[in-house]
mmCIF file of C-alpha atoms and ligand atoms in Angstrom:
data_model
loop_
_atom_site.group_PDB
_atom_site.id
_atom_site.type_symbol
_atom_site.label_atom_id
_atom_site.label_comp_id
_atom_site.label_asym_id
_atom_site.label_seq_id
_atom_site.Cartn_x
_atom_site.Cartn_y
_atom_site.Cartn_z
ATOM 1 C CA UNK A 39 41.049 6.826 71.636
ATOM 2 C CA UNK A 40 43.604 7.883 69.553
ATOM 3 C CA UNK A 41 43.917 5.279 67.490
ATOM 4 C CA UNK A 42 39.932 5.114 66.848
ATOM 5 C CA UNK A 43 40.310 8.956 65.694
ATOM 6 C CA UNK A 44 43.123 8.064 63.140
ATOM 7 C CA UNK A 45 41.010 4.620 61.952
ATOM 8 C CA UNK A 46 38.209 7.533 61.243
ATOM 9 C CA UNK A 47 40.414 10.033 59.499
ATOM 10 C CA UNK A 48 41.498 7.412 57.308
ATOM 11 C CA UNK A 49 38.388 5.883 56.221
ATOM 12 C CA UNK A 50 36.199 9.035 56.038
ATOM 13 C CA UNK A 51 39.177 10.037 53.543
ATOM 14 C CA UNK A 52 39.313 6.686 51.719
ATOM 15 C CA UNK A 53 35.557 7.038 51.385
ATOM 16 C CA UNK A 54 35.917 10.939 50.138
ATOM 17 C CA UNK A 55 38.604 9.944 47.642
ATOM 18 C CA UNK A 56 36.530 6.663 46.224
ATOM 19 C CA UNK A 57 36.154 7.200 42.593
ATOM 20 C CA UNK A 58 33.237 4.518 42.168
ATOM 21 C CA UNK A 59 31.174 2.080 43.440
ATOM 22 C CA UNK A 60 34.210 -0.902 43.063
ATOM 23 C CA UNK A 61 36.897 1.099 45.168
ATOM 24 C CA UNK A 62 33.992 2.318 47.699
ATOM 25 C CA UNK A 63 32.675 -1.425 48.139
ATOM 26 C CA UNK A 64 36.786 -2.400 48.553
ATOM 27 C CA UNK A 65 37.107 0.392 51.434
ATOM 28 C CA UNK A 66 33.758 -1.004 52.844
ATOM 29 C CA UNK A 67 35.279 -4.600 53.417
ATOM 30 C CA UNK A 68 39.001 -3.092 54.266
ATOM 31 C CA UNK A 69 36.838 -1.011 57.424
ATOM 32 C CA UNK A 70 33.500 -2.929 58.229
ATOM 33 C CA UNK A 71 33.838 -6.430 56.660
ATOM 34 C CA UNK A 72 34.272 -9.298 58.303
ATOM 35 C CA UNK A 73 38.082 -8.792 58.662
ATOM 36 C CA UNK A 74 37.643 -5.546 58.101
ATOM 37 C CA UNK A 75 39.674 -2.781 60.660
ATOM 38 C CA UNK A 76 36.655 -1.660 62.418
ATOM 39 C CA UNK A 77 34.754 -4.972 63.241
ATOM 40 C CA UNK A 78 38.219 -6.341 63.824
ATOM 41 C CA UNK A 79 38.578 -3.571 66.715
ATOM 42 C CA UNK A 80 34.736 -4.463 67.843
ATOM 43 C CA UNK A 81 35.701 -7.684 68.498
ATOM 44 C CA UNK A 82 38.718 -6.723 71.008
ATOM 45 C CA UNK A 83 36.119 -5.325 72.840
ATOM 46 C CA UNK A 84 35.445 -8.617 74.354
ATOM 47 C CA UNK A 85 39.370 -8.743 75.921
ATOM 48 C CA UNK A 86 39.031 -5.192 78.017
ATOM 49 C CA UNK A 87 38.486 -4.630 81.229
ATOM 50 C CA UNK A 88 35.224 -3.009 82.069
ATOM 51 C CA UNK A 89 36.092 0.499 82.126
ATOM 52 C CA UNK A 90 38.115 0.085 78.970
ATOM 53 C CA UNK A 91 35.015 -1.149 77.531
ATOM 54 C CA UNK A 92 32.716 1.700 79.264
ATOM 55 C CA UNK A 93 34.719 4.058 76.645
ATOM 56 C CA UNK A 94 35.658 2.672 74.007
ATOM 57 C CA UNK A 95 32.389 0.774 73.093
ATOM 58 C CA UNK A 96 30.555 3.913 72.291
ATOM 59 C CA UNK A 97 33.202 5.449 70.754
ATOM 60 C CA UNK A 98 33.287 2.045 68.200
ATOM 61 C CA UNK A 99 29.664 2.115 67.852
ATOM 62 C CA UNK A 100 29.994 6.002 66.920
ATOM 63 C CA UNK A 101 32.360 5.375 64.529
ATOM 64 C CA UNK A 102 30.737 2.226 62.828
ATOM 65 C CA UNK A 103 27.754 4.146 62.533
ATOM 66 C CA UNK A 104 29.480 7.796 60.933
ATOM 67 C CA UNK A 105 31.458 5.063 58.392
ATOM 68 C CA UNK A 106 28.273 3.442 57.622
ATOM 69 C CA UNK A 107 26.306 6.722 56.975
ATOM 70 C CA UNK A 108 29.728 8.259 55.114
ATOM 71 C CA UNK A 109 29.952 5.241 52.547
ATOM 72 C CA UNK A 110 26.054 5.493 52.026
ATOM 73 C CA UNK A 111 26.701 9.240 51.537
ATOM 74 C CA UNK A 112 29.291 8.254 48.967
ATOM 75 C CA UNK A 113 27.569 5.777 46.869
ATOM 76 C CA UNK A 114 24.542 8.359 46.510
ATOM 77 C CA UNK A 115 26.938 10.846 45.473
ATOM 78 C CA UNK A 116 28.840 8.441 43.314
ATOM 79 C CA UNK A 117 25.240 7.251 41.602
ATOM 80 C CA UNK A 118 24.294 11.082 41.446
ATOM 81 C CA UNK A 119 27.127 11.874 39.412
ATOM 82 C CA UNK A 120 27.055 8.422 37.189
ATOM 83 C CA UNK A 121 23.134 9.730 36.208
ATOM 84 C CA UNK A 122 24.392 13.213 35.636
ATOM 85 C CA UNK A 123 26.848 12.162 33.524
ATOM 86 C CA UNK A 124 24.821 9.886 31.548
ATOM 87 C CA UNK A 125 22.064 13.190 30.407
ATOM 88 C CA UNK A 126 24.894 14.844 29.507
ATOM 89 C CA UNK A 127 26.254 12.002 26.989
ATOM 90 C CA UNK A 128 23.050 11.158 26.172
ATOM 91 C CA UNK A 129 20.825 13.970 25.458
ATOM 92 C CA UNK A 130 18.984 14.243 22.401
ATOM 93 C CA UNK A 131 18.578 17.407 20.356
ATOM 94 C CA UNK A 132 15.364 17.099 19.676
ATOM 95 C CA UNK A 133 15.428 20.359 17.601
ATOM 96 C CA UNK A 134 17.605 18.396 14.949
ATOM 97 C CA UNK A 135 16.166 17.854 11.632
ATOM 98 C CA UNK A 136 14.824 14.264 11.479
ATOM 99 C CA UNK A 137 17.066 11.640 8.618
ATOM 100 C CA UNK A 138 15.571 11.556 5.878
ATOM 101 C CA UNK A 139 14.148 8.007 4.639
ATOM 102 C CA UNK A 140 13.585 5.916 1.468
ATOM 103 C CA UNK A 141 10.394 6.508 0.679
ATOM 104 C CA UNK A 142 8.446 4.370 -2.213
ATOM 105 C CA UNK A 143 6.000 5.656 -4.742
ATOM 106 C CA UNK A 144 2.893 4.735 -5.387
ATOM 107 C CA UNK A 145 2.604 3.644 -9.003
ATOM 108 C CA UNK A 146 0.652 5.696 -11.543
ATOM 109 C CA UNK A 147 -1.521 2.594 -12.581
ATOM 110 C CA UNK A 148 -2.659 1.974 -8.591
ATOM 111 C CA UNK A 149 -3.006 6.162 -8.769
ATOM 112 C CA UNK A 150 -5.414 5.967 -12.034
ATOM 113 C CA UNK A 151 -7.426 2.643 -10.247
ATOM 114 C CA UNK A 152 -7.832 4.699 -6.812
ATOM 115 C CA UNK A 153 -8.832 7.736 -9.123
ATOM 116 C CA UNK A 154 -11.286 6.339 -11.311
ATOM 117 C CA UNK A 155 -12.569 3.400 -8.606
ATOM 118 C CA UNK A 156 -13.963 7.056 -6.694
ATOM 119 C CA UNK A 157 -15.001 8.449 -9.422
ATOM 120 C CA UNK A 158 -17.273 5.988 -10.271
ATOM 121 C CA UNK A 159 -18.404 5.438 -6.408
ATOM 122 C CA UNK A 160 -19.688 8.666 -6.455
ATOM 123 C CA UNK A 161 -22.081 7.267 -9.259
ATOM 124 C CA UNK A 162 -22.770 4.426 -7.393
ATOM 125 C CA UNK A 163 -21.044 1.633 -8.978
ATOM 126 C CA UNK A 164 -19.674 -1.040 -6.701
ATOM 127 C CA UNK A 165 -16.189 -2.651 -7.116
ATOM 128 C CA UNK A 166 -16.680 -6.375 -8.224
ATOM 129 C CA UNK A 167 -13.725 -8.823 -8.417
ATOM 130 C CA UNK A 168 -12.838 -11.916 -10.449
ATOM 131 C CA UNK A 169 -9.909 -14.993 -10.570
ATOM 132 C CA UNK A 170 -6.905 -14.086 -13.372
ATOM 133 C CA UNK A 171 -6.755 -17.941 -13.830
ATOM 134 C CA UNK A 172 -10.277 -17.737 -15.673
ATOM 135 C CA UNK A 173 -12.143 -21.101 -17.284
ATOM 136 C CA UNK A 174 -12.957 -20.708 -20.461
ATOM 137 C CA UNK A 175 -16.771 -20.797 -19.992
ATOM 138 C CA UNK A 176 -16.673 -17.412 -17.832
ATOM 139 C CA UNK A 177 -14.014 -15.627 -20.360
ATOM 140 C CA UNK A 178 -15.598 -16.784 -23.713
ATOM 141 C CA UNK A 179 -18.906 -18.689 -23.765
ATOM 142 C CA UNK A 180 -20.659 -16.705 -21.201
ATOM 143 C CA UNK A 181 -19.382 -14.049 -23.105
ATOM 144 C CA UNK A 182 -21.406 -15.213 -26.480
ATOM 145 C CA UNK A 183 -18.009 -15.535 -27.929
ATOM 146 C CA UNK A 184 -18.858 -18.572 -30.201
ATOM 147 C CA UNK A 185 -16.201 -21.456 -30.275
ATOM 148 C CA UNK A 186 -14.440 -20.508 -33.621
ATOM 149 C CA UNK A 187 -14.064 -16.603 -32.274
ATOM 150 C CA UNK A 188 -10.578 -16.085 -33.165
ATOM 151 C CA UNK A 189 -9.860 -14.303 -30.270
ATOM 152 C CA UNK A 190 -9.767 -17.552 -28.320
ATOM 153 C CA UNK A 191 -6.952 -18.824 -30.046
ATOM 154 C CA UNK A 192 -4.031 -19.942 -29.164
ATOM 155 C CA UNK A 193 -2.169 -17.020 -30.957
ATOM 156 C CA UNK A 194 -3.770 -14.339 -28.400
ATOM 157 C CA UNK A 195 -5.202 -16.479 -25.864
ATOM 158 C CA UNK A 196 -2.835 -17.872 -22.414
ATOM 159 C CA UNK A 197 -3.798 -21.203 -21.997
ATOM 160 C CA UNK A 198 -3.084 -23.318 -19.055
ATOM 161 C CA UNK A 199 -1.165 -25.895 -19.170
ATOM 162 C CA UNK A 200 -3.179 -29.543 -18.615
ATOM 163 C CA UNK A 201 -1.746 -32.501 -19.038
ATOM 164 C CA UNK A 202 -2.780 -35.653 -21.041
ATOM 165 C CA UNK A 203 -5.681 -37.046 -19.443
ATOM 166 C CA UNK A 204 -6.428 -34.199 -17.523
ATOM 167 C CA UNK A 205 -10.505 -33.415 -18.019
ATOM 168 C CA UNK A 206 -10.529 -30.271 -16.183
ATOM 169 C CA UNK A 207 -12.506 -27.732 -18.351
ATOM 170 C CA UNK A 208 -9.896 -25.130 -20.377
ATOM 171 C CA UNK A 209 -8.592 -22.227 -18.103
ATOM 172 C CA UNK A 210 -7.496 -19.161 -19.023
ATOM 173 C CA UNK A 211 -5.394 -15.930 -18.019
ATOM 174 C CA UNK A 212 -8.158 -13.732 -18.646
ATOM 175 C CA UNK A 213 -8.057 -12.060 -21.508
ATOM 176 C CA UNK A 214 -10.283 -9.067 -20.734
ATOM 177 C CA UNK A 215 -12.304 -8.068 -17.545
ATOM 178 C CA UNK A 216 -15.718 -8.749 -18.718
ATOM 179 C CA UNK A 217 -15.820 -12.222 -16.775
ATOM 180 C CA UNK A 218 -16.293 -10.270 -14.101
ATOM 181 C CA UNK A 219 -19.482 -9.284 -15.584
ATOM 182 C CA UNK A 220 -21.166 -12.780 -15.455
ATOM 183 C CA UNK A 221 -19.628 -13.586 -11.085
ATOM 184 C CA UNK A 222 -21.263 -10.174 -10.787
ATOM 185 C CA UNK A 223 -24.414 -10.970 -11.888
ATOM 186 C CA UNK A 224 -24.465 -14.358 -10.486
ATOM 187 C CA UNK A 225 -23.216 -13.370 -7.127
ATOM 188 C CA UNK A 226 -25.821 -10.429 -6.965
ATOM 189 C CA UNK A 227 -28.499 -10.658 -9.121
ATOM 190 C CA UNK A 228 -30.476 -7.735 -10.761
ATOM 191 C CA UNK A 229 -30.774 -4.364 -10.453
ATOM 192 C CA UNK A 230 -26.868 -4.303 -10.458
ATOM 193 C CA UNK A 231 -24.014 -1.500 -10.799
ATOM 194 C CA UNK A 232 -20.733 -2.740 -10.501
ATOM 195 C CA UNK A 233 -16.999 -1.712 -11.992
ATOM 196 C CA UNK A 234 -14.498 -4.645 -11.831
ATOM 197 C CA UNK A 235 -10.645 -2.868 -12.583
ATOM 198 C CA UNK A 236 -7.697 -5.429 -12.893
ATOM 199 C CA UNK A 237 -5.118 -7.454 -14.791
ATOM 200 C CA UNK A 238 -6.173 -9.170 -17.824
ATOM 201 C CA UNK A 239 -3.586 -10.975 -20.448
ATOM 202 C CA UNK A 240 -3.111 -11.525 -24.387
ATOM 203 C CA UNK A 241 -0.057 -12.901 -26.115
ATOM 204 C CA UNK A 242 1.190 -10.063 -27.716
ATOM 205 C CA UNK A 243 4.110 -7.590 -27.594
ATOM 206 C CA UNK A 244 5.343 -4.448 -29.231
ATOM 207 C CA UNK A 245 4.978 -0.379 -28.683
ATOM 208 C CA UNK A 246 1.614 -0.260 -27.224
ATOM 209 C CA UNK A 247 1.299 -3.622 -26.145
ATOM 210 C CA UNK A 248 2.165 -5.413 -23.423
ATOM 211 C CA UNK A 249 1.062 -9.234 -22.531
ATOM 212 C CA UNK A 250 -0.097 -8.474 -19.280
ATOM 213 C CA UNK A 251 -2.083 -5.198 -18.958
ATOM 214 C CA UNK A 252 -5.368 -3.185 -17.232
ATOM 215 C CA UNK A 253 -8.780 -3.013 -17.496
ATOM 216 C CA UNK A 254 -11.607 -1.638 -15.932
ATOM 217 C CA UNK A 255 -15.216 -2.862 -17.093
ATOM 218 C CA UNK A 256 -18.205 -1.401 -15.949
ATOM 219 C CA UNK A 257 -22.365 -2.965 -15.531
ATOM 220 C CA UNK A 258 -25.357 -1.162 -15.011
ATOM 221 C CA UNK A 259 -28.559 -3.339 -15.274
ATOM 222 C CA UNK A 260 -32.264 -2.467 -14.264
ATOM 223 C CA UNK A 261 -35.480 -2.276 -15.796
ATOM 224 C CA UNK A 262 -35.166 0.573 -18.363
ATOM 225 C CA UNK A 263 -31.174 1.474 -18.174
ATOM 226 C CA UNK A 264 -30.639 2.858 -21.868
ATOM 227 C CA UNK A 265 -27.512 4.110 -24.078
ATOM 228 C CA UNK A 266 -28.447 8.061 -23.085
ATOM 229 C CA UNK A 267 -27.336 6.259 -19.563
ATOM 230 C CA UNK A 268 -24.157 5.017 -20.967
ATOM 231 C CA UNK A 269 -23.140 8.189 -22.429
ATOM 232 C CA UNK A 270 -23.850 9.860 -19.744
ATOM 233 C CA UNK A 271 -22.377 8.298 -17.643
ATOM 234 C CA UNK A 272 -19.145 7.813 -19.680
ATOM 235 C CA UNK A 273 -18.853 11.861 -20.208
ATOM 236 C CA UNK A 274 -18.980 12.146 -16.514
ATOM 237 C CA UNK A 275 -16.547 10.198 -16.043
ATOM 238 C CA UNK A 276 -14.365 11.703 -18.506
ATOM 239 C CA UNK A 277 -14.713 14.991 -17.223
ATOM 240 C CA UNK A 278 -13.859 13.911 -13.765
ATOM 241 C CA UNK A 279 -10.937 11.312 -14.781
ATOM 242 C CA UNK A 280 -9.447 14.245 -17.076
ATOM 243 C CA UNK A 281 -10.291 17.506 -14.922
ATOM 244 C CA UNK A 282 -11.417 19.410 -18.090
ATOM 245 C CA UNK A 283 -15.386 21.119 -17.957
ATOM 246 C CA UNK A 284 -15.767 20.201 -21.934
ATOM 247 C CA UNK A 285 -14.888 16.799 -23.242
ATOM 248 C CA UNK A 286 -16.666 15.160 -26.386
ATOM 249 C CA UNK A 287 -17.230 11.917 -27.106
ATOM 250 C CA UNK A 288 -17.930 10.016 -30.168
ATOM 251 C CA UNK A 289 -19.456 6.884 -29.944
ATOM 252 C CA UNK A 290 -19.151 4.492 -33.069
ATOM 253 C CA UNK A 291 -20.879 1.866 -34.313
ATOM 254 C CA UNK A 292 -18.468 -1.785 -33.720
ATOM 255 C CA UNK A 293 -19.241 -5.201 -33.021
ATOM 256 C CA UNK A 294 -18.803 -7.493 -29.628
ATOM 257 C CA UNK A 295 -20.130 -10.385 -29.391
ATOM 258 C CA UNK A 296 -21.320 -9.371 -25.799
ATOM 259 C CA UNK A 297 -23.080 -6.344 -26.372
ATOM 260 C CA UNK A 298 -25.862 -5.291 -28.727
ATOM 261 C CA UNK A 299 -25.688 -2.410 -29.951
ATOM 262 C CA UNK A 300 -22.072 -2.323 -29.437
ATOM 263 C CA UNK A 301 -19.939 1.242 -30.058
ATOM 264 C CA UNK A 302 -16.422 2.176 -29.496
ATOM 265 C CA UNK A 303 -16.224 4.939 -28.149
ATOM 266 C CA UNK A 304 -13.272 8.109 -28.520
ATOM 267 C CA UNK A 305 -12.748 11.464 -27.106
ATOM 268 C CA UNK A 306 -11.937 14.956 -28.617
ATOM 269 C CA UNK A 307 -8.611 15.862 -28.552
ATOM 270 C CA UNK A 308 -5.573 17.677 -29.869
ATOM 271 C CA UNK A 309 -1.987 16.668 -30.306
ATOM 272 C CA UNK A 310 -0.622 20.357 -30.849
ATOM 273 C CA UNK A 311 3.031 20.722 -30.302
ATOM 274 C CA UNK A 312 3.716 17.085 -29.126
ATOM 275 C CA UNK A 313 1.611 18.086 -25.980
ATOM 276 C CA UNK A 314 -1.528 16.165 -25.840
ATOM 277 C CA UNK A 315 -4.984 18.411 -24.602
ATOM 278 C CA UNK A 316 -8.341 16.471 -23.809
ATOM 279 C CA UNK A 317 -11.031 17.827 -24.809
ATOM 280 C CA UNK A 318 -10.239 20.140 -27.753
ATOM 281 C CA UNK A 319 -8.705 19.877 -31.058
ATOM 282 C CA UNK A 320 -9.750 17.798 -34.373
ATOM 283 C CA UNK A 321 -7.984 14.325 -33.313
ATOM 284 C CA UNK A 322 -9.993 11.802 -31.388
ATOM 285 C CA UNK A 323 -9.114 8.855 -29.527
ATOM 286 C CA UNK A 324 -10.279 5.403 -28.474
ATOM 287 C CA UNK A 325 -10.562 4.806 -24.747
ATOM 288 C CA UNK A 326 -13.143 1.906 -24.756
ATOM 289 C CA UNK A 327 -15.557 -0.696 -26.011
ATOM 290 C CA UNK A 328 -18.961 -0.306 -24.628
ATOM 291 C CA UNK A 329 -23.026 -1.794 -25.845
ATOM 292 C CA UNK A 330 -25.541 -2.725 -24.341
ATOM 293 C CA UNK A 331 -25.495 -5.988 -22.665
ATOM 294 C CA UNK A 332 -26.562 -9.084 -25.087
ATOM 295 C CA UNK A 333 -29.622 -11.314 -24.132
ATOM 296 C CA UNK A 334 -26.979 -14.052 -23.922
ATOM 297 C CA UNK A 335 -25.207 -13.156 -21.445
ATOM 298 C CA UNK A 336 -27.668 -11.753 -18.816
ATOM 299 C CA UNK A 337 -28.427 -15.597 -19.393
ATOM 300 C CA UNK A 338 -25.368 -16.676 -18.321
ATOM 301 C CA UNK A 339 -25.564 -14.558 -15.646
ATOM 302 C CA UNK A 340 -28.542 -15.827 -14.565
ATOM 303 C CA UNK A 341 -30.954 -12.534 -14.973
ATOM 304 C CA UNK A 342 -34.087 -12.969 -17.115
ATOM 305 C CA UNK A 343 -33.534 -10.260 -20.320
ATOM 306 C CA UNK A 344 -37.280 -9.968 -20.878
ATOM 307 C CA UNK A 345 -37.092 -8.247 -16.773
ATOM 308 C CA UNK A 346 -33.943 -6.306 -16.802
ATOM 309 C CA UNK A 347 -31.893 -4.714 -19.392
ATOM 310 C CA UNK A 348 -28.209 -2.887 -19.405
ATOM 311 C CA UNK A 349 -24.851 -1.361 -20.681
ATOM 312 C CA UNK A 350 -21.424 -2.459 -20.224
ATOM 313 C CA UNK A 351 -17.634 -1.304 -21.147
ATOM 314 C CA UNK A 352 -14.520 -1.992 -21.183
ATOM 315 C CA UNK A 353 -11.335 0.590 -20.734
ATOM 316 C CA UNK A 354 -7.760 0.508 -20.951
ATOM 317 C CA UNK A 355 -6.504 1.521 -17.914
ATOM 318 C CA UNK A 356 -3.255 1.580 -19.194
ATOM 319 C CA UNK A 357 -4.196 3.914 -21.949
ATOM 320 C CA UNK A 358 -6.194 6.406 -19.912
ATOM 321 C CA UNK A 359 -3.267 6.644 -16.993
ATOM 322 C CA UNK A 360 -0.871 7.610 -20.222
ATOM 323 C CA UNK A 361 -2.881 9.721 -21.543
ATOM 324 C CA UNK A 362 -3.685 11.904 -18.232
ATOM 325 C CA UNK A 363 -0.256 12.020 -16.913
ATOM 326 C CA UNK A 364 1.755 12.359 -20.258
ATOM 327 C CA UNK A 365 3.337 8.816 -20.402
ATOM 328 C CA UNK A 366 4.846 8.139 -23.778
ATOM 329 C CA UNK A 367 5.741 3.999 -23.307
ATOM 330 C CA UNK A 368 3.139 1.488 -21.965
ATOM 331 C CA UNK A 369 6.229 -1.037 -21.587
ATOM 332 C CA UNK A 370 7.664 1.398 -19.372
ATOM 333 C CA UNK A 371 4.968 0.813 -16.669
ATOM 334 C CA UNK A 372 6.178 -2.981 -16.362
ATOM 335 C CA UNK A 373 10.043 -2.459 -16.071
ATOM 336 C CA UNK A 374 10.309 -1.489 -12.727
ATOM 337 C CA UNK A 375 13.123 1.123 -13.754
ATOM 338 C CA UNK A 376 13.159 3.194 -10.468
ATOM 339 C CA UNK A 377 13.720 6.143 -11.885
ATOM 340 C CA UNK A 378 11.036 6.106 -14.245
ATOM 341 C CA UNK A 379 8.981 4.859 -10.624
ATOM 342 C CA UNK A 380 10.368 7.972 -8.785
ATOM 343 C CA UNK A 381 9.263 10.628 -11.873
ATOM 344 C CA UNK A 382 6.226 9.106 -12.466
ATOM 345 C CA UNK A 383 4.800 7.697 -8.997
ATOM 346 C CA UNK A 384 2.947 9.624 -6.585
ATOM 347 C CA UNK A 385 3.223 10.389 -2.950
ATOM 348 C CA UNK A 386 1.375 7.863 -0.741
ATOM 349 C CA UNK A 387 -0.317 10.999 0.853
ATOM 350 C CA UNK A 388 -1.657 11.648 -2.410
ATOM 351 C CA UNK A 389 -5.076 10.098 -2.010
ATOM 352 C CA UNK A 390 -7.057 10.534 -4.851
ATOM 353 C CA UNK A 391 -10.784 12.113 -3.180
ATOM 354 C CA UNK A 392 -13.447 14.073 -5.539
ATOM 355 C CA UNK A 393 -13.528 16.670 -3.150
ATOM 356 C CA UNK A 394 -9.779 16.962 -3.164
ATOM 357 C CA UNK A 395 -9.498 17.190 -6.800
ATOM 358 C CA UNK A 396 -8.246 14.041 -7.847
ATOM 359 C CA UNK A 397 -4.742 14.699 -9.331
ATOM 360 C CA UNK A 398 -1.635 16.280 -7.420
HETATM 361 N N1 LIG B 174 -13.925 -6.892 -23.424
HETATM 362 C C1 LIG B 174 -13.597 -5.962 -24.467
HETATM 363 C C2 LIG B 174 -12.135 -6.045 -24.767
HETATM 364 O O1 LIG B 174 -11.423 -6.624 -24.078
HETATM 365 C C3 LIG B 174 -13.955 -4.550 -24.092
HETATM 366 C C4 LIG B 174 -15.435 -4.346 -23.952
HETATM 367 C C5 LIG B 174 -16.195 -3.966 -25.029
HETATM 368 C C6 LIG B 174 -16.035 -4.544 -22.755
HETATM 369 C C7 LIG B 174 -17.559 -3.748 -24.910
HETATM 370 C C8 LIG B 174 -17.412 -4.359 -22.623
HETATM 371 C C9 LIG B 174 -18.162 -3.956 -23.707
HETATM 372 O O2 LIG B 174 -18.041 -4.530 -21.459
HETATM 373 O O3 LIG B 174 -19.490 -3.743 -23.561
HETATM 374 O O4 LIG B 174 -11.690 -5.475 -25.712
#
């Protein structure tokens, strides 16, 4: 008996004193393993004489099942205080304020497209889209650009590169949007509204140009559309794009091959102090190219002019952005300078909504 009360005193300490699962699992085998103590002491059992075995069986048993529960005990305890002590490494302050990240901007000619794409939506115009790579018969001749136009040559004009042999007709990099006019009218037929913003291209290089640059065009065509509709619809737009009640237009006679009557047109303003202000002052300023849409190229586009009838224009996008946000330097828009993009870009929450008022 006695020596079953000191094989429990020493493992019930052994287990107590265990500092984790390893040493716990090592007293385990040392007391109820195969060789352990205990199940050594079971097995002597076997060698005693009846009586012997009368006492000291349950006694065994006893203490093979108070080791058992004591190391079970233990390795809760143990796993208890491994949790605990993992929350308390591991909490989180949640109260923290969050890292800040990089955050892009979105640039002011997407902000001006977005802007003037829902102005013109709430007129009901359409967005219409056409290739960059452009064949000369959708840039030009649909266009009633005749062949000696010098705006097809090679001085302003991208031309792809084809090599000898090659019949393909001409392409282009477009060198305006009004393609877009002729798809649209082809794809949809008459009455039509549609605005078509996007990249267009012309060799050329200085101040206020850049070879790649913006456009938006715009085509209204049904039975009786008129220039009162063009003006109209251009001033809306203005005073929309620009936020100002009063701006004034001036429409002026001009000549494009694809329009007739064709007028630029340019708005009131004032260029007081180096601050430019739309829609006052004595200087003016031209935004766009606009007519009526020629016999020709409702042709082209396959819509009979003796049925329907139309305007069109063409904007600078680039032109309109600088103007509304104070930009001095088209190039600037085009050299990626990331300061310039961070002074200049908008926040992508900034979505530009007629109800919202469109600017930040
Ligand atoms: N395509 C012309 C340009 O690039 C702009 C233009 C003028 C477009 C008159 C039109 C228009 O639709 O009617 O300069």
């Amino acid at each position: 008996m006695d020596a079953i009360a000191t094989l429990r005193g020493k493992y019930l300490e052994q287990i107590g004193a265990a500092p984790d699962a390893d040493a716990l699992e090592t007293v385990r085998l040392a007391a109820l393993g195969k060789k352990g103590e205990i199940s050594l002491k079971m097995r002597e059992l076997g060698q005693m004489s009846a009586e012997e075995r009368l006492i000291a069986g349950p006694a065994l048993n006893a203490l093979k099942t108070e080791v058992d529960a004591a190391l079970k005990a233990r390795k809760a305890a143990l796993e208890d205080a491994a949790l605990d002590a993992r929350l308390k490494s591991e909490w989180l302050d949640v109260t923290l304020p969050g890292r800040p990240r990089p955050m892009g901007t979105i640039h002011p000619i997407s902000q001006v497209m977005d802007e003037l794409t829902a102005i013109f939506a709430d007129m009901g115009f359409a967005v219409a889209e056409g290739p960059q790579i452009e064949s000369d018969w959708y840039n030009f001749d649909a266009l009633n650009i005749a062949p000696e136009h010098p705006s097809r040559q090679e001085m302003d004009t991208f031309y792809l590169h084809r090599a000898a042999g090659d019949n393909r007709p001409p392409h282009v990099l477009r060198t305006h949007t009004s393609p877009v006019q002729i798809r649209a009218m082809q794809a949809q037929g008459a009455p039509i509204r549609v605005i078509a913003p996007g990249r267009v291209y012309r060799m050329d290089m200085d101040q206020t140009h850049t070879p790649m640059f913006h456009q938006v065009e715009g085509l209204a065509i049904d039975r009786d559309i008129s220039m009162a509709q063009l003006k109209w619809t251009l001033e809306e737009f203005c005073r929309a794009f620009f936020e100002v009640d009063e701006v004034e237009l001036r429409f002026r006679a001009s000549h494009f091959p694809f329009t007739e009557p064709s007028a630029e047109v340019d708005i009131r303003c004032s260029w007081e102090g180096g601050q430019l202000k739309i829609g006052e002052g004595k200087d003016w300023l031209e935004i766009l190219g606009s007519g009526m849409v020629h016999p020709h190229v409702l042709r082209a586009g396959g819509i009979n002019p003796d049925e329907w009838q139309g305007f069109a224009f063409g904007m600078g996008i680039d032109r309109i952005a600088m103007l509304k946000y104070g930009i001095p330097d088209l190039r600037a828009f085009f050299e990626s300078d990331l300061r310039w993009l961070r002074h200049y870009g908008f926040t992508s929450l900034d979505q530009p909504s007629l109800a919202a008022g469109l600017s930040r």
